Tab-separated table of N, CA and C in Angstrom:
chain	number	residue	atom	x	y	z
W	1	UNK	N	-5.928	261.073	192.321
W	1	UNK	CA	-5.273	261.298	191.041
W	1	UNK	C	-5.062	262.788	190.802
W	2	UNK	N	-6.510	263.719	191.242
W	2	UNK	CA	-6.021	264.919	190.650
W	2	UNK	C	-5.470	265.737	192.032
W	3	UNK	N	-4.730	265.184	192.837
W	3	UNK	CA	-4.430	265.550	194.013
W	3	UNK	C	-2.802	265.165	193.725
W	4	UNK	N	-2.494	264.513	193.194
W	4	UNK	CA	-0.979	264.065	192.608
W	4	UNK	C	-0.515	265.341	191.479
W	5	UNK	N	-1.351	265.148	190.537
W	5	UNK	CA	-1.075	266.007	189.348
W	5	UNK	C	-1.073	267.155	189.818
W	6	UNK	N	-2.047	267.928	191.286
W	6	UNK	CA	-1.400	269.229	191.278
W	6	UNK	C	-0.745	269.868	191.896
W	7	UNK	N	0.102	267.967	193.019
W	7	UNK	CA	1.404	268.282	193.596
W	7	UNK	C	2.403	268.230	192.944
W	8	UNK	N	2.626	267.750	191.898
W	8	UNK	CA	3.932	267.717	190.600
W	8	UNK	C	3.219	268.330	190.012
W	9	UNK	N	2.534	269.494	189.432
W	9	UNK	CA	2.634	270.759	189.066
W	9	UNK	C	3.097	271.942	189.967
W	10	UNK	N	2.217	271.636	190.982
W	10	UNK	CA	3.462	272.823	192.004
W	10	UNK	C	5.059	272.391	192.316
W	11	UNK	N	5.718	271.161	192.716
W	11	UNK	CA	6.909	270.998	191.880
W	11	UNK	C	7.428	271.133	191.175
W	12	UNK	N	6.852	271.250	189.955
W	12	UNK	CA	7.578	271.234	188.424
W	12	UNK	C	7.577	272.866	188.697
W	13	UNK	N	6.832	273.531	188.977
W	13	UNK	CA	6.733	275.161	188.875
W	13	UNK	C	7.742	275.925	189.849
W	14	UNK	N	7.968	275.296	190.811
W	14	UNK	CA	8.493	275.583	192.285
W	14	UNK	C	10.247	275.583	191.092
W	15	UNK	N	10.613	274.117	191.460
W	15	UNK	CA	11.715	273.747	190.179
W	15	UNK	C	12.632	274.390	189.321
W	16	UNK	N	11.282	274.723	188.495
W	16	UNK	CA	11.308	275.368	187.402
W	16	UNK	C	11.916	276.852	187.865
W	17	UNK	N	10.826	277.589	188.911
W	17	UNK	CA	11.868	279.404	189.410
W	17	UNK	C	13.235	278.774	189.889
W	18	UNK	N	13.252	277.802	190.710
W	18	UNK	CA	14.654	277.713	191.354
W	18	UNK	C	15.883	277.515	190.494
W	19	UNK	N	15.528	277.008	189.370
W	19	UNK	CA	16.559	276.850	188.502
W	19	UNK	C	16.784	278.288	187.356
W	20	UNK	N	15.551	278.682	187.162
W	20	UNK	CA	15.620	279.471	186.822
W	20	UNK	C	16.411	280.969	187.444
W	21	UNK	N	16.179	281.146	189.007
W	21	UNK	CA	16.671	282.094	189.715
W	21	UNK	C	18.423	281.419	189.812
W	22	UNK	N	18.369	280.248	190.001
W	22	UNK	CA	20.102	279.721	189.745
W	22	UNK	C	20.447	279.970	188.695
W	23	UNK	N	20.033	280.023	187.465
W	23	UNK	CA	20.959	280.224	185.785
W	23	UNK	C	21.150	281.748	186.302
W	24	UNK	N	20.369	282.834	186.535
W	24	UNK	CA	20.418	283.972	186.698
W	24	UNK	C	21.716	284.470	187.932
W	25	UNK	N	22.016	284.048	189.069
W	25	UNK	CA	22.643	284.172	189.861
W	25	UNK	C	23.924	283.629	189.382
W	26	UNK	N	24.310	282.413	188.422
W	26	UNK	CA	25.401	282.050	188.199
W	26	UNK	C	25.628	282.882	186.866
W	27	UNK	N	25.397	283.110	186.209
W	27	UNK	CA	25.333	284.320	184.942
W	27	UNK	C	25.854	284.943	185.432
W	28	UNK	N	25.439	285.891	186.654
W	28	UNK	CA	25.630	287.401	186.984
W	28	UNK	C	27.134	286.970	187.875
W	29	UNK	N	27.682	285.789	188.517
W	29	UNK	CA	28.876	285.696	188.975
W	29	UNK	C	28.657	285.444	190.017
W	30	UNK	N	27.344	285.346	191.114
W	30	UNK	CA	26.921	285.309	192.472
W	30	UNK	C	26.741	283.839	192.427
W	31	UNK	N	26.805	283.358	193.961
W	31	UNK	CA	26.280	282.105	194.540
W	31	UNK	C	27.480	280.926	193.569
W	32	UNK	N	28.771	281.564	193.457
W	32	UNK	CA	29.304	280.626	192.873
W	32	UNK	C	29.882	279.628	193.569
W	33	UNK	N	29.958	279.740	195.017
W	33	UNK	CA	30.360	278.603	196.208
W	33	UNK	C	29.543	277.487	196.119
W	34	UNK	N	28.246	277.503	195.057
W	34	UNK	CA	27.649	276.444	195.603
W	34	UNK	C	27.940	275.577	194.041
W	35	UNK	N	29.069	275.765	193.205
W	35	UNK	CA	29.564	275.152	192.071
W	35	UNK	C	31.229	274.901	192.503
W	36	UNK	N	31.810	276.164	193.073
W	36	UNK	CA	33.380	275.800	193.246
W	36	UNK	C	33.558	275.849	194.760
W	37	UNK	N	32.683	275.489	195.425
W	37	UNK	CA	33.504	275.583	196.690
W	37	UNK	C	34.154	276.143	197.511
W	38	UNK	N	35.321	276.057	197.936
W	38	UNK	CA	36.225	277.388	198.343
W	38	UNK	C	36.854	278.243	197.459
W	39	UNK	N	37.237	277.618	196.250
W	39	UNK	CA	37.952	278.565	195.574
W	39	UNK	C	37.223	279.404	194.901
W	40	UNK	N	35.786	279.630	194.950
W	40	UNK	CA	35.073	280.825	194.701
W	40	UNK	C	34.853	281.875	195.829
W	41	UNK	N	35.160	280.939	196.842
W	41	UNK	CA	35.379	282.135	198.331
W	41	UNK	C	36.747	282.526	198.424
W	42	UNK	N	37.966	281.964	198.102
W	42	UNK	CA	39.348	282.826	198.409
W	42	UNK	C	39.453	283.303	197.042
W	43	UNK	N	38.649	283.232	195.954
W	43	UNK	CA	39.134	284.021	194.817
W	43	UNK	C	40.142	283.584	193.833
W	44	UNK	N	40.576	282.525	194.495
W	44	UNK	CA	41.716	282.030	193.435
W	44	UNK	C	41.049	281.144	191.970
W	45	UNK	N	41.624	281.600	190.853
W	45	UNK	CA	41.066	281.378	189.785
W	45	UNK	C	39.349	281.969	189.092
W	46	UNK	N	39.548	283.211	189.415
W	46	UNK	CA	38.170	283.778	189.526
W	46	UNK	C	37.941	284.030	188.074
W	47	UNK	N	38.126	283.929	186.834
W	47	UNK	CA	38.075	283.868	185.780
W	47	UNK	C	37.341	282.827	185.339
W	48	UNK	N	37.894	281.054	185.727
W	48	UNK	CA	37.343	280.369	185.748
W	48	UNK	C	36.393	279.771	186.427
W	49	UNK	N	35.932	280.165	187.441
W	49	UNK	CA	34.904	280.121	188.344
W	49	UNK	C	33.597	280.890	187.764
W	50	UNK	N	34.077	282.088	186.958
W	50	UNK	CA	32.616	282.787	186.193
W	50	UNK	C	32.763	281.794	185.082
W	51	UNK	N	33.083	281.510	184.532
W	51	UNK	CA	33.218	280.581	183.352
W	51	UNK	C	32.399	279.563	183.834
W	52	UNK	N	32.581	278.854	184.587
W	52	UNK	CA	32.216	277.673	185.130
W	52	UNK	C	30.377	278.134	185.537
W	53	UNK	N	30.156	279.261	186.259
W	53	UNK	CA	29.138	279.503	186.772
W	53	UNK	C	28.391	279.619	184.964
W	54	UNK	N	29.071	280.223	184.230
W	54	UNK	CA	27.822	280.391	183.045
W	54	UNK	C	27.833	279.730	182.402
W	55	UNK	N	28.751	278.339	182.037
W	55	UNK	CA	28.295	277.172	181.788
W	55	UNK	C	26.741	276.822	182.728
W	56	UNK	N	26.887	276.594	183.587
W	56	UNK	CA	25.885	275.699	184.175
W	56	UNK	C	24.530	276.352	184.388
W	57	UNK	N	24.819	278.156	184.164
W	57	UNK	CA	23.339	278.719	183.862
W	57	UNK	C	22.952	278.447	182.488
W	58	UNK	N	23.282	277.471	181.137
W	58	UNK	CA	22.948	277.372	180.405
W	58	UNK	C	22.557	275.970	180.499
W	59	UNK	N	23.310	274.928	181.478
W	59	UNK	CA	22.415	274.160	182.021
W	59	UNK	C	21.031	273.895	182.411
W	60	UNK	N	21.051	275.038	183.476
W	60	UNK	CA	19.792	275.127	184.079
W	60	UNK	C	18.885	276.219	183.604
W	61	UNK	N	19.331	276.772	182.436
W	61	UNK	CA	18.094	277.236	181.358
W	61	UNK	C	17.322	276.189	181.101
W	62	UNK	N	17.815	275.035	180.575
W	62	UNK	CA	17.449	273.918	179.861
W	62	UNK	C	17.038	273.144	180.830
W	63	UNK	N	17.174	273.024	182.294
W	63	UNK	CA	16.684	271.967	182.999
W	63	UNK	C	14.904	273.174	183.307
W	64	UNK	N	15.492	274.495	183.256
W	64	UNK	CA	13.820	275.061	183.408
W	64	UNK	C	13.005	274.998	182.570
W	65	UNK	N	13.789	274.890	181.628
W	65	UNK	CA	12.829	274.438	180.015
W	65	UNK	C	11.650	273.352	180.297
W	66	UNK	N	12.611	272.341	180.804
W	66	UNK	CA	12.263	270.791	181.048
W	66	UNK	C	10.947	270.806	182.200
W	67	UNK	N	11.181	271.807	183.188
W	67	UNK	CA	10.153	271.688	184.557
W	67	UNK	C	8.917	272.579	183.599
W	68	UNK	N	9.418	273.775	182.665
W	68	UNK	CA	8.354	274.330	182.267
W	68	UNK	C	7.099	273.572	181.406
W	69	UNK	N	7.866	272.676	180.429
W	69	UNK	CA	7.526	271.475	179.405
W	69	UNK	C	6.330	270.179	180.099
W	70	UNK	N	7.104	270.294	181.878
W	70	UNK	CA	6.584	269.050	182.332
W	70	UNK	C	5.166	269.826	182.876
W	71	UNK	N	5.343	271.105	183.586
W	71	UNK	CA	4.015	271.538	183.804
W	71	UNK	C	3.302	271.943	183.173
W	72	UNK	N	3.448	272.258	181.748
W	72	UNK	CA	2.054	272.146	180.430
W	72	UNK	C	1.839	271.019	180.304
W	73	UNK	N	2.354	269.819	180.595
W	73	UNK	CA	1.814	268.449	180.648
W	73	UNK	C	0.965	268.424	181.721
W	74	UNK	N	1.221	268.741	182.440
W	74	UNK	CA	0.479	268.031	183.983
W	74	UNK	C	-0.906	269.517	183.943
W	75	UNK	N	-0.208	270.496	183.329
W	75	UNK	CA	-1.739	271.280	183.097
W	75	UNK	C	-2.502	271.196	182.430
W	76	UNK	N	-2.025	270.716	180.802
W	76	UNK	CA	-3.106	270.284	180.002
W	76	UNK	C	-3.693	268.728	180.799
W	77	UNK	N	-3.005	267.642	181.460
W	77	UNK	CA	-3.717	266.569	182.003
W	77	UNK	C	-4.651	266.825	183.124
W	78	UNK	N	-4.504	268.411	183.593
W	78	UNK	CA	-5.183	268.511	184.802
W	78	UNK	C	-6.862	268.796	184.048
W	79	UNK	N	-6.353	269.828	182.643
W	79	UNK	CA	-7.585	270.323	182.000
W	79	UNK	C	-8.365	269.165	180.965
W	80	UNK	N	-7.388	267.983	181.393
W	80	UNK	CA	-8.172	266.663	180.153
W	80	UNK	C	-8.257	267.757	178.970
W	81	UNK	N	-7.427	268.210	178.549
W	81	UNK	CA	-7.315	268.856	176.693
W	81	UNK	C	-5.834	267.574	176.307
W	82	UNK	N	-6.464	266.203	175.803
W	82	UNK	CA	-5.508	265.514	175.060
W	82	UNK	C	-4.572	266.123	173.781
W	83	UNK	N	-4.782	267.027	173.224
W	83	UNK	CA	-4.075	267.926	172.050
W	83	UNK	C	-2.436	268.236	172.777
W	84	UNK	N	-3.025	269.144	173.461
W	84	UNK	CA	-2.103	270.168	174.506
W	84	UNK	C	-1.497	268.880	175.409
W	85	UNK	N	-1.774	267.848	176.049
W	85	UNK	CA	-0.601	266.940	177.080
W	85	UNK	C	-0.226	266.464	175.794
W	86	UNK	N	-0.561	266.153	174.115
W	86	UNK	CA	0.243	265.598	173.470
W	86	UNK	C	1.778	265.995	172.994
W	87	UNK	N	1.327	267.484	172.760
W	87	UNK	CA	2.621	268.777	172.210
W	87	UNK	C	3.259	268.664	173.262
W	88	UNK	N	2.758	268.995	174.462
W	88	UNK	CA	4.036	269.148	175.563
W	88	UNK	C	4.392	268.057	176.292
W	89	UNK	N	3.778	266.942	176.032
W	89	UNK	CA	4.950	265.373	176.074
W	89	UNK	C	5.974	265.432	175.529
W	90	UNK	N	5.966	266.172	173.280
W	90	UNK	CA	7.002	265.819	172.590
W	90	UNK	C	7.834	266.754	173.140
W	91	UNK	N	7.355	267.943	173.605
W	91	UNK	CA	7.997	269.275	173.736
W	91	UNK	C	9.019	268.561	175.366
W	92	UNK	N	8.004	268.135	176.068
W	92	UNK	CA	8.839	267.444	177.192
W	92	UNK	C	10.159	266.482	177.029
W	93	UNK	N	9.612	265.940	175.673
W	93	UNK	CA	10.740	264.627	175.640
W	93	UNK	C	11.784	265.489	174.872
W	94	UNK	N	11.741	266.279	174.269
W	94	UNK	CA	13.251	267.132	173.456
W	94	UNK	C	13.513	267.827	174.038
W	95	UNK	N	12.925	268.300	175.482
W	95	UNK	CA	14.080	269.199	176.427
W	95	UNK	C	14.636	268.164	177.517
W	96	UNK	N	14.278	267.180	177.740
W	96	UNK	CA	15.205	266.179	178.388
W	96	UNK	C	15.767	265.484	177.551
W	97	UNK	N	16.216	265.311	175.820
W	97	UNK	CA	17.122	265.297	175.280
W	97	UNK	C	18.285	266.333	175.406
W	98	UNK	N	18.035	267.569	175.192
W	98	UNK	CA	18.293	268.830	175.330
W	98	UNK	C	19.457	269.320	176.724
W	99	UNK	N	18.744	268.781	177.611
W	99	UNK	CA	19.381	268.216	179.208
W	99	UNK	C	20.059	267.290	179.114
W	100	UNK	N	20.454	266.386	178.194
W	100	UNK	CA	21.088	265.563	178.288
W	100	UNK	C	22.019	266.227	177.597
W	101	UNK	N	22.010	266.581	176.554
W	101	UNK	CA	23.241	267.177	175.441
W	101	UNK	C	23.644	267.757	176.460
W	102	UNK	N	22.924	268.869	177.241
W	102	UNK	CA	23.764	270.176	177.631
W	102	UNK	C	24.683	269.420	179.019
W	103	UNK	N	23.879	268.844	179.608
W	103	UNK	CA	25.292	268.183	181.002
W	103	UNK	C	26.502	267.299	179.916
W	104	UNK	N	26.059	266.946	178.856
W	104	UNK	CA	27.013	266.360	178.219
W	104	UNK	C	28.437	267.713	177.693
W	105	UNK	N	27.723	268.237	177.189
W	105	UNK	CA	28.767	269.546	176.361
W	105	UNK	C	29.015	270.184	178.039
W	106	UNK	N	28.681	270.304	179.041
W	106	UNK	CA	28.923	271.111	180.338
W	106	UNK	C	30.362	270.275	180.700
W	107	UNK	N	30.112	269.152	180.676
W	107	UNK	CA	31.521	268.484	181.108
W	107	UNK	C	32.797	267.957	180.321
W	108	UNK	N	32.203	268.032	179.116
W	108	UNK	CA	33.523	268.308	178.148
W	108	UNK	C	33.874	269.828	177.538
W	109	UNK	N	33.292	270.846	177.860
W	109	UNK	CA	33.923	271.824	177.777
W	109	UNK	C	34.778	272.333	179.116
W	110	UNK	N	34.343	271.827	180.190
W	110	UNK	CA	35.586	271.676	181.411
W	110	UNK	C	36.869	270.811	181.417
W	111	UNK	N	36.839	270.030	180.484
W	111	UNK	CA	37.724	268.631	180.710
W	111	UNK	C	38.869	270.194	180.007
W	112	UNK	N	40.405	269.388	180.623
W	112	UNK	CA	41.628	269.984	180.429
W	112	UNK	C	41.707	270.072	179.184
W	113	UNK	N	42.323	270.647	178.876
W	113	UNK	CA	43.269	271.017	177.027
W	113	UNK	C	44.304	269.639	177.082
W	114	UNK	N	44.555	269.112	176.278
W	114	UNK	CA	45.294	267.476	176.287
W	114	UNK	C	46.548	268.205	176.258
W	115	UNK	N	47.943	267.685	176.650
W	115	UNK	CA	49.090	268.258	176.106
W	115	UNK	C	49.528	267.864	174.931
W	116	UNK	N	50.033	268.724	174.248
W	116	UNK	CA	50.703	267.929	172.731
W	116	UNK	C	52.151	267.282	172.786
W	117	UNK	N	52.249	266.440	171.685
W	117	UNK	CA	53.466	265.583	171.669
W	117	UNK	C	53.053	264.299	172.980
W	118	UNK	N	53.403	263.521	173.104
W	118	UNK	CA	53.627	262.267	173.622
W	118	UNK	C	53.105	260.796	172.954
W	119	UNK	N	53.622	261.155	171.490
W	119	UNK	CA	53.496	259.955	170.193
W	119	UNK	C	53.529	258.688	170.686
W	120	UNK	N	54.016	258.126	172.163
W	120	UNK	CA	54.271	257.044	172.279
W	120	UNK	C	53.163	256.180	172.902
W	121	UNK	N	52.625	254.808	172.616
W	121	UNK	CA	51.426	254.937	173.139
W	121	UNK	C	51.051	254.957	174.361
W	122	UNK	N	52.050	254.859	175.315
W	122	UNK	CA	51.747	254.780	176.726
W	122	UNK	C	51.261	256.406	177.022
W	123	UNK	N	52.367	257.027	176.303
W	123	UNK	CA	51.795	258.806	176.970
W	123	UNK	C	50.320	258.656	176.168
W	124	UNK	N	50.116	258.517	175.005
W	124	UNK	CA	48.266	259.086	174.485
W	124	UNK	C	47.772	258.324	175.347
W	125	UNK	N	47.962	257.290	175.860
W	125	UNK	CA	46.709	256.080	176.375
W	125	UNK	C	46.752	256.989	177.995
W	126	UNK	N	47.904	257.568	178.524
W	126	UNK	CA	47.982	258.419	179.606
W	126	UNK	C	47.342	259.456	179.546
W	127	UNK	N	46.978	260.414	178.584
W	127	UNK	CA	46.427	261.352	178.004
W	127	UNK	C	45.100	261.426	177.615
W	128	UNK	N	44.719	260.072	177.710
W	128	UNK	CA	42.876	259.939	177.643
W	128	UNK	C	43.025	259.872	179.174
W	129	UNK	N	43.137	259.199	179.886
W	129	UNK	CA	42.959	258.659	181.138
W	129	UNK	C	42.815	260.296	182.045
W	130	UNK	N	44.359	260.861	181.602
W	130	UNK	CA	44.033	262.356	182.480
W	130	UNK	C	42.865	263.167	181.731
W	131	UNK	N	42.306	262.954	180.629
W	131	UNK	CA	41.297	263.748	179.710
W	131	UNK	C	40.166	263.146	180.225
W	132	UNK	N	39.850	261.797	180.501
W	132	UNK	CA	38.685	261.060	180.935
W	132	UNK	C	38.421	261.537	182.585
W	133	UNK	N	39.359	261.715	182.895
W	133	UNK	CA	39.110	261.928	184.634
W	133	UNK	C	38.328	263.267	184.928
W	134	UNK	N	37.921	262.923	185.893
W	134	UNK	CA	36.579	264.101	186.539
W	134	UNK	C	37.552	264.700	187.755
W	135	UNK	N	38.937	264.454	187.833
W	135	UNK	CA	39.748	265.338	189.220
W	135	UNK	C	39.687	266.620	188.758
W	136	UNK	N	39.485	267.310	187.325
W	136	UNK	CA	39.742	268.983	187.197
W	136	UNK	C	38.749	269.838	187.490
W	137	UNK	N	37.129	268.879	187.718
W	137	UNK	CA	36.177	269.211	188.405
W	137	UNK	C	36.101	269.197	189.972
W	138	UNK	N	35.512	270.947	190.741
W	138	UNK	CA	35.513	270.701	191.855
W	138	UNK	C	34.640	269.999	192.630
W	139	UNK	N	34.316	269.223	193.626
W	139	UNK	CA	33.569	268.099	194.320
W	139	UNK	C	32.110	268.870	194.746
W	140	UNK	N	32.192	270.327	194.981
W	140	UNK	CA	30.361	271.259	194.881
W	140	UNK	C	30.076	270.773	192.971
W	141	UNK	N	30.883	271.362	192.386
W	141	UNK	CA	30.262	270.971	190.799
W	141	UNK	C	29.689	269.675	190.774
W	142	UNK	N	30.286	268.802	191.315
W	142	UNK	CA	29.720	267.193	190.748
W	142	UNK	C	28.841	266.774	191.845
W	143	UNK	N	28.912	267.442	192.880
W	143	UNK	CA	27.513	267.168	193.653
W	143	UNK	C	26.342	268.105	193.427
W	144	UNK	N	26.362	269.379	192.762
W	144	UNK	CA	25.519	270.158	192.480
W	144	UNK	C	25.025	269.424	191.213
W	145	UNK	N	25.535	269.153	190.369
W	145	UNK	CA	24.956	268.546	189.111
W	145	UNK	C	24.051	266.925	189.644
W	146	UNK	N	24.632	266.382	190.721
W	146	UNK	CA	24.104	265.166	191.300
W	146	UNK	C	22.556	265.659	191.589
W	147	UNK	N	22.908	267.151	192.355
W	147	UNK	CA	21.264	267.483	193.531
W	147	UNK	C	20.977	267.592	192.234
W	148	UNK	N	21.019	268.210	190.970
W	148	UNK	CA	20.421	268.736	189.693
W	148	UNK	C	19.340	267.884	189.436
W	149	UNK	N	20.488	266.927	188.590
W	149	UNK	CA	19.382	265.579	188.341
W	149	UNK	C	18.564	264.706	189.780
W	150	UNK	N	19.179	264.952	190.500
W	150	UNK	CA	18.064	264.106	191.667
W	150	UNK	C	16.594	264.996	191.648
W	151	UNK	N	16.810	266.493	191.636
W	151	UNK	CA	15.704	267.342	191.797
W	151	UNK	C	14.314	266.407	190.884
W	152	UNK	N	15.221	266.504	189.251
W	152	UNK	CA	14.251	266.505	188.387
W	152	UNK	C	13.824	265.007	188.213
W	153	UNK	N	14.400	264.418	188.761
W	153	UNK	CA	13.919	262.650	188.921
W	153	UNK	C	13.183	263.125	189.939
W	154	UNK	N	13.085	262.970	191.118
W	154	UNK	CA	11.926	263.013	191.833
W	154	UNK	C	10.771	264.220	191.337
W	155	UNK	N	10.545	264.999	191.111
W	155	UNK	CA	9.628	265.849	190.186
W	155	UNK	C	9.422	264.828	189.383
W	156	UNK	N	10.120	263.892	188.535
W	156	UNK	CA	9.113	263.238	187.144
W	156	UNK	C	8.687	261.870	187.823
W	157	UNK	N	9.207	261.043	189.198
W	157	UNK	CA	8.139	260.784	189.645
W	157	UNK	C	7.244	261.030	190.075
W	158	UNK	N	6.882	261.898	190.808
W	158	UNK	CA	6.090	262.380	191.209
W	158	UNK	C	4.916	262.844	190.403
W	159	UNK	N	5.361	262.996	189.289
W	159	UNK	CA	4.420	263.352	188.020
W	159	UNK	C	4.019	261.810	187.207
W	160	UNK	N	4.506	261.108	187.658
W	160	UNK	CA	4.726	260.014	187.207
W	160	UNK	C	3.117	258.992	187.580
W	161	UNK	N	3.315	259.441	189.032
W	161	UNK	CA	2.366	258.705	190.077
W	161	UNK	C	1.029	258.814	189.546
């Protein structure tokens, strides 16, 4: 048991810098190939590519929040102080609310600008469909956000165990 708890504390901590050293690197404009792909290596659209990178370091502020939250849990459970795993359960459970808002607001502040005018209902009902679609996202973004959440699911099993 206490051989689990202080392998998902060194996870959650490990995690926790890596995401943390990622919000920092995508902030500053670096390591943005591993969000856009090529077009952060030929440069085309490099405006939106920093855009894109500091969206998702405000992501992964909040996903370090979450690894930080989970290892005052697993440290107060390591120290049996029930007070302290109680606060940073709630504290745990409102930054994986928190993580949820923010991948939520991360991908609708990427979605396109709708075009205006097309009153008829086939164009609006056309106009959610191109607004609903994930094609204006590049295929590193939606697999980086995939490794994201896979990271922190296996970390909360593991904490789980």
């Amino acid at each position: 048991m206490e051989g689990t708890l202080v392998a998902a504390l060194a996870a959650s901590l490990a995690s926790m810098a890596a995401f943390a050293l990622l919000a920092v690197m995508f902030r500053r404009g670096s390591w943005l190939f591993l969000l856009a792909g090529r077009t952060a290596r030929e440069g085309a659209d490099e405006q939106g590519v920093r855009a894109l990178g500091k969206r998702m370091a405000v992501v992964l502020v909040v996903g370090s929040a979450l690894m930080a939250t989970l290892a005052a849990y697993l440290g107060a459970e390591i120290a049996r102080d029930a007070a302290v795993a109680s606060v940073a359960a709630m504290a745990n459970n409102a930054a994986f609310l928190a993580l949820i808002a923010s991948l939520i607001w991360f991908f609708v502040v990427q979605r396109p600008a709708r075009p205006s005018g097309g009153d008829a209902p086939a164009g609006r009902m056309a106009a959610r469909v191109r607004a609903a679609s994930l094609a204006h996202l590049h295929l590193a973004t939606i697999l980086f956000v995939i490794a994201l959440i896979g990271v922190i699911a296996v970390v909360g099993v593991l904490a789980a165990l």
